[in-house]
Every structure is written in C-alpha cells, then in structure tokens.
C-alpha cells in the first residue's frame, strides 16, 4: 500500500536467500565466541608490558584468517555452498582485508596500536548492512548497534579513559551481533529437522 508501516516491514523482512543462514547458525555462534575471545585477549595484551602491534596483527589477522578457513571448511562439510553464500564470504574477506591493514596504517600514521580500533566496529557494521540487503533486513539493527559501538569505543579511548582498550566493548557487541542471529537460525533448522522426522 505504500504506508510507512508497510515500508518498514518490507525493509526488515527476510529475503528468499535467508534460508542459507540455517546452515550458518551454529557456525555464527562459534564465530561470536572467536570474536569475543580475540577481543578479550587483545584487551589483556594491551594491558601488559609486551603490548605491541605485532601481537595485534597475530591475533586479528593470522588467527582470524585461520578461523575463516576452518569456518569455510566446516560449512562445506554441511553440503553444497550456494552462490549467495560465496557473496557473503567475499564480504567477510573484505572485512578481513580492512583488519589486516589496520595496524600498518596506524604505524604509517604514527599512531599507537589500537588507536583506529573503532574502525573495526564501523567495518563490521558495514558488512551487516550488506547482509541486510542480501539476507534479512533485521541485520540493519545489528549494523546500527555496531555503529553506536564505534562511537562509544572512540569516546572511551579519547575522552573517558585514554589509557583503556575499547576492545571488550567491541567484543561483546560484535559477538552478540553474530550469536543471536546464529541462535535464531540454528533453532529454525532444528525445528525443520524435527518436523521432517
């Protein structure tokens, strides 16, 4: 009808591609744990005397690249990978490229390690906007949460606690953005399996 409420409903509905998320539910829950652990380790390392950009490169580039390979291998074991899943994987790869460039950019600009950490939340939020357009409009809400997280990380870093690492905030927010949709689609898949048996 074109009414505002109907437009909002259309924005937030699932597309016909959203069914692929049923194969990603458990994997997204595991991914939320990986993000949270990486953020907590980053926070712990940033407080120690050995904090350096090298540690953060290892945590956020090497370890997450290994996890991406494991994630994709586990997904392929579940059955054929659809084209739309390859598109989402490319979005994820693009975010990994941004993470890989973060520390070299900080080094080049003469910044301290993690000064650009709020960009992690911005990049993750951008990825959720793309997922919203391809899979489900509900991901717009997660994108907004991540953009708010980026501002809060910046405020924490530059205004409230200049010596504090904002990675715990990013870890909790990003983990929630993957865990809750993962749980939703995991439960949906379980219901389908139970219905078919």
mmCIF file of C-alpha atoms in Angstrom:
data_model
loop_
_atom_site.group_PDB
_atom_site.id
_atom_site.type_symbol
_atom_site.label_atom_id
_atom_site.label_comp_id
_atom_site.label_asym_id
_atom_site.label_seq_id
_atom_site.Cartn_x
_atom_site.Cartn_y
_atom_site.Cartn_z
ATOM 1 C CA UNK A 1 0.000 0.000 0.000
ATOM 2 C CA UNK A 2 2.997 2.302 0.412
ATOM 3 C CA UNK A 3 2.126 3.161 4.017
ATOM 4 C CA UNK A 4 5.095 3.900 6.228
ATOM 5 C CA UNK A 5 4.487 0.834 8.415
ATOM 6 C CA UNK A 6 4.425 -1.416 5.350
ATOM 7 C CA UNK A 7 7.652 0.108 4.061
ATOM 8 C CA UNK A 8 9.329 -0.574 7.426
ATOM 9 C CA UNK A 9 8.047 -4.169 7.421
ATOM 10 C CA UNK A 10 9.449 -4.675 3.923
ATOM 11 C CA UNK A 11 12.830 -3.297 4.995
ATOM 12 C CA UNK A 12 13.088 -5.740 7.889
ATOM 13 C CA UNK A 13 11.735 -8.881 6.264
ATOM 14 C CA UNK A 14 13.875 -11.786 5.159
ATOM 15 C CA UNK A 15 14.760 -12.272 1.524
ATOM 16 C CA UNK A 16 14.464 -15.614 -0.246
ATOM 17 C CA UNK A 17 18.212 -16.063 0.363
ATOM 18 C CA UNK A 18 17.806 -16.084 4.156
ATOM 19 C CA UNK A 19 17.315 -19.859 4.225
ATOM 20 C CA UNK A 20 21.079 -20.281 3.730
ATOM 21 C CA UNK A 21 21.522 -18.927 7.250
ATOM 22 C CA UNK A 22 20.112 -22.175 8.601
ATOM 23 C CA UNK A 23 23.436 -23.733 7.609
ATOM 24 C CA UNK A 24 25.351 -20.940 9.331
ATOM 25 C CA UNK A 25 23.565 -20.867 12.708
ATOM 26 C CA UNK A 26 25.999 -22.984 14.715
ATOM 27 C CA UNK A 27 28.962 -21.516 12.843
ATOM 28 C CA UNK A 28 27.873 -17.963 13.670
ATOM 29 C CA UNK A 29 27.556 -18.906 17.342
ATOM 30 C CA UNK A 30 31.123 -20.259 17.235
ATOM 31 C CA UNK A 31 32.194 -17.108 15.384
ATOM 32 C CA UNK A 32 30.740 -14.985 18.175
ATOM 33 C CA UNK A 33 32.906 -16.882 20.664
ATOM 34 C CA UNK A 34 36.008 -16.402 18.486
ATOM 35 C CA UNK A 35 35.371 -12.639 18.232
ATOM 36 C CA UNK A 36 34.812 -12.342 21.967
ATOM 37 C CA UNK A 37 37.960 -14.324 22.785
ATOM 38 C CA UNK A 38 40.069 -12.315 20.309
ATOM 39 C CA UNK A 39 38.795 -9.088 21.858
ATOM 40 C CA UNK A 40 39.451 -10.254 25.418
ATOM 41 C CA UNK A 41 42.965 -11.441 24.519
ATOM 42 C CA UNK A 42 43.591 -8.085 22.815
ATOM 43 C CA UNK A 43 42.435 -6.278 25.951
ATOM 44 C CA UNK A 44 44.667 -8.459 28.134
ATOM 45 C CA UNK A 45 47.702 -7.989 25.850
ATOM 46 C CA UNK A 46 47.138 -4.210 25.676
ATOM 47 C CA UNK A 47 47.440 -4.027 29.469
ATOM 48 C CA UNK A 48 50.751 -5.902 29.569
ATOM 49 C CA UNK A 49 54.269 -4.638 29.179
ATOM 50 C CA UNK A 50 54.690 -6.582 25.911
ATOM 51 C CA UNK A 51 51.824 -4.866 24.120
ATOM 52 C CA UNK A 52 52.825 -4.145 20.552
ATOM 53 C CA UNK A 53 51.308 -4.031 17.120
ATOM 54 C CA UNK A 54 52.813 -7.439 16.339
ATOM 55 C CA UNK A 55 50.609 -9.126 18.919
ATOM 56 C CA UNK A 56 47.536 -7.453 17.485
ATOM 57 C CA UNK A 57 48.476 -8.469 13.937
ATOM 58 C CA UNK A 58 48.819 -12.083 15.094
ATOM 59 C CA UNK A 59 45.510 -12.008 16.952
ATOM 60 C CA UNK A 60 43.422 -10.141 14.373
ATOM 61 C CA UNK A 61 44.995 -11.204 11.102
ATOM 62 C CA UNK A 62 46.693 -14.569 11.467
ATOM 63 C CA UNK A 63 44.321 -16.157 13.982
ATOM 64 C CA UNK A 64 41.142 -14.852 12.352
ATOM 65 C CA UNK A 65 42.354 -15.931 8.902
ATOM 66 C CA UNK A 66 42.908 -19.434 10.259
ATOM 67 C CA UNK A 67 39.434 -19.342 11.810
ATOM 68 C CA UNK A 68 37.938 -18.177 8.488
ATOM 69 C CA UNK A 69 39.474 -21.221 6.804
ATOM 70 C CA UNK A 70 38.101 -23.537 9.485
ATOM 71 C CA UNK A 71 34.681 -21.854 9.259
ATOM 72 C CA UNK A 72 34.537 -22.317 5.490
ATOM 73 C CA UNK A 73 35.764 -25.928 5.710
ATOM 74 C CA UNK A 74 33.029 -26.733 8.278
ATOM 75 C CA UNK A 75 30.387 -25.055 6.092
ATOM 76 C CA UNK A 76 31.435 -27.061 3.038
ATOM 77 C CA UNK A 77 31.083 -30.289 5.033
ATOM 78 C CA UNK A 78 27.389 -29.477 5.558
ATOM 79 C CA UNK A 79 26.601 -29.663 1.845
ATOM 80 C CA UNK A 80 26.822 -27.660 -1.354
ATOM 81 C CA UNK A 81 27.672 -23.995 -0.954
ATOM 82 C CA UNK A 82 25.220 -21.671 -2.693
ATOM 83 C CA UNK A 83 26.261 -18.656 -4.748
ATOM 84 C CA UNK A 84 24.822 -16.220 -2.205
ATOM 85 C CA UNK A 85 26.997 -17.797 0.476
ATOM 86 C CA UNK A 86 30.051 -17.094 -1.661
ATOM 87 C CA UNK A 87 28.928 -13.459 -1.851
ATOM 88 C CA UNK A 88 28.692 -13.266 1.936
ATOM 89 C CA UNK A 89 32.104 -14.940 2.205
ATOM 90 C CA UNK A 90 33.532 -12.196 -0.016
ATOM 91 C CA UNK A 91 32.043 -9.550 2.276
ATOM 92 C CA UNK A 92 33.747 -11.290 5.191
ATOM 93 C CA UNK A 93 37.024 -11.435 3.235
ATOM 94 C CA UNK A 94 36.761 -7.692 2.600
ATOM 95 C CA UNK A 95 36.398 -7.027 6.324
ATOM 96 C CA UNK A 96 39.441 -9.236 6.952
ATOM 97 C CA UNK A 97 41.422 -7.097 4.499
ATOM 98 C CA UNK A 98 40.468 -3.980 6.461
ATOM 99 C CA UNK A 99 41.588 -5.634 9.698
ATOM 100 C CA UNK A 100 44.895 -6.639 8.081
ATOM 101 C CA UNK A 101 45.552 -3.038 7.016
ATOM 102 C CA UNK A 102 44.622 -1.506 10.363
ATOM 103 C CA UNK A 103 47.949 -1.854 12.163
ATOM 104 C CA UNK A 104 50.150 -0.915 9.150
ATOM 105 C CA UNK A 105 48.032 2.227 8.763
ATOM 106 C CA UNK A 106 48.441 3.058 12.455
ATOM 107 C CA UNK A 107 52.195 2.559 12.069
ATOM 108 C CA UNK A 108 52.349 4.701 8.931
ATOM 109 C CA UNK A 109 50.320 7.498 10.544
ATOM 110 C CA UNK A 110 52.409 7.437 13.717
ATOM 111 C CA UNK A 111 49.503 6.299 15.875
ATOM 112 C CA UNK A 112 49.560 3.964 18.842
ATOM 113 C CA UNK A 113 48.337 0.382 18.357
ATOM 114 C CA UNK A 114 44.533 0.202 18.585
ATOM 115 C CA UNK A 115 44.037 3.955 18.040
ATOM 116 C CA UNK A 116 41.983 3.007 14.984
ATOM 117 C CA UNK A 117 40.167 0.174 16.764
ATOM 118 C CA UNK A 118 36.729 1.857 16.434
ATOM 119 C CA UNK A 119 37.039 1.227 12.692
ATOM 120 C CA UNK A 120 36.625 -2.487 13.457
ATOM 121 C CA UNK A 121 33.067 -1.788 14.581
ATOM 122 C CA UNK A 122 32.427 0.501 11.582
ATOM 123 C CA UNK A 123 33.640 -2.169 9.149
ATOM 124 C CA UNK A 124 31.639 -4.886 10.861
ATOM 125 C CA UNK A 125 28.558 -2.641 10.746
ATOM 126 C CA UNK A 126 29.061 -2.062 7.023
ATOM 127 C CA UNK A 127 29.206 -5.825 6.493
ATOM 128 C CA UNK A 128 25.888 -6.189 8.326
ATOM 129 C CA UNK A 129 24.294 -3.576 6.063
ATOM 130 C CA UNK A 130 25.307 -5.699 3.075
ATOM 131 C CA UNK A 131 23.939 -8.813 4.803
ATOM 132 C CA UNK A 132 20.705 -6.919 5.477
ATOM 133 C CA UNK A 133 20.267 -6.223 1.776
ATOM 134 C CA UNK A 134 21.049 -9.787 0.748
ATOM 135 C CA UNK A 135 19.634 -11.877 3.592
ATOM 136 C CA UNK A 136 17.434 -10.182 6.182
ATOM 137 C CA UNK A 137 16.544 -6.598 6.997
ATOM 138 C CA UNK A 138 16.843 -7.416 10.699
ATOM 139 C CA UNK A 139 20.603 -7.134 10.211
ATOM 140 C CA UNK A 140 20.140 -3.351 9.898
ATOM 141 C CA UNK A 141 19.599 -3.332 13.663
ATOM 142 C CA UNK A 142 22.901 -5.097 14.245
ATOM 143 C CA UNK A 143 24.614 -2.616 11.921
ATOM 144 C CA UNK A 144 23.219 0.262 13.991
ATOM 145 C CA UNK A 145 24.420 -1.425 17.198
ATOM 146 C CA UNK A 146 27.922 -1.714 15.742
ATOM 147 C CA UNK A 147 27.981 1.913 14.575
ATOM 148 C CA UNK A 148 26.940 3.027 18.065
ATOM 149 C CA UNK A 149 29.653 0.745 19.437
ATOM 150 C CA UNK A 150 32.230 2.519 17.229
ATOM 151 C CA UNK A 151 31.293 5.897 18.723
ATOM 152 C CA UNK A 152 31.368 4.509 22.249
ATOM 153 C CA UNK A 153 34.786 2.963 21.587
ATOM 154 C CA UNK A 154 36.061 6.328 20.356
ATOM 155 C CA UNK A 155 34.626 8.115 23.387
ATOM 156 C CA UNK A 156 36.147 5.533 25.725
ATOM 157 C CA UNK A 157 39.540 5.767 24.029
ATOM 158 C CA UNK A 158 39.846 9.516 23.562
ATOM 159 C CA UNK A 159 37.622 11.120 26.195
ATOM 160 C CA UNK A 160 36.829 8.964 29.187
ATOM 161 C CA UNK A 161 39.733 6.560 29.650
ATOM 162 C CA UNK A 162 42.615 7.378 27.308
ATOM 163 C CA UNK A 163 44.724 4.509 28.683
ATOM 164 C CA UNK A 164 41.961 1.925 28.357
ATOM 165 C CA UNK A 165 41.479 -0.511 25.497
ATOM 166 C CA UNK A 166 37.981 -0.400 23.968
ATOM 167 C CA UNK A 167 38.174 -3.950 22.635
ATOM 168 C CA UNK A 168 35.992 -5.510 25.322
ATOM 169 C CA UNK A 169 33.112 -3.302 24.192
ATOM 170 C CA UNK A 170 33.688 -4.322 20.578
ATOM 171 C CA UNK A 171 33.978 -7.983 21.545
ATOM 172 C CA UNK A 172 30.693 -8.061 23.440
ATOM 173 C CA UNK A 173 28.802 -6.093 20.782
ATOM 174 C CA UNK A 174 30.123 -7.989 17.761
ATOM 175 C CA UNK A 175 29.721 -11.347 19.500
ATOM 176 C CA UNK A 176 26.073 -10.534 20.262
ATOM 177 C CA UNK A 177 25.507 -9.481 16.634
ATOM 178 C CA UNK A 178 26.582 -12.932 15.477
ATOM 179 C CA UNK A 179 25.334 -15.042 18.379
ATOM 180 C CA UNK A 180 21.669 -14.024 18.398
ATOM 181 C CA UNK A 181 21.013 -14.480 14.651
ATOM 182 C CA UNK A 182 23.057 -17.683 14.800
ATOM 183 C CA UNK A 183 20.865 -18.968 17.617
ATOM 184 C CA UNK A 184 17.714 -17.964 15.729
ATOM 185 C CA UNK A 185 18.671 -19.842 12.562
ATOM 186 C CA UNK A 186 20.049 -22.807 14.485
ATOM 187 C CA UNK A 187 16.696 -23.179 16.255
ATOM 188 C CA UNK A 188 14.850 -22.807 12.963
ATOM 189 C CA UNK A 189 16.909 -25.581 11.402
ATOM 190 C CA UNK A 190 16.318 -27.831 14.417
ATOM 191 C CA UNK A 191 12.556 -27.266 14.113
ATOM 192 C CA UNK A 192 12.675 -28.167 10.413
ATOM 193 C CA UNK A 193 14.610 -31.343 11.151
ATOM 194 C CA UNK A 194 12.168 -32.325 13.889
ATOM 195 C CA UNK A 195 9.180 -31.589 11.638
ATOM 196 C CA UNK A 196 10.578 -33.737 8.814
ATOM 197 C CA UNK A 197 11.203 -36.703 11.115
#
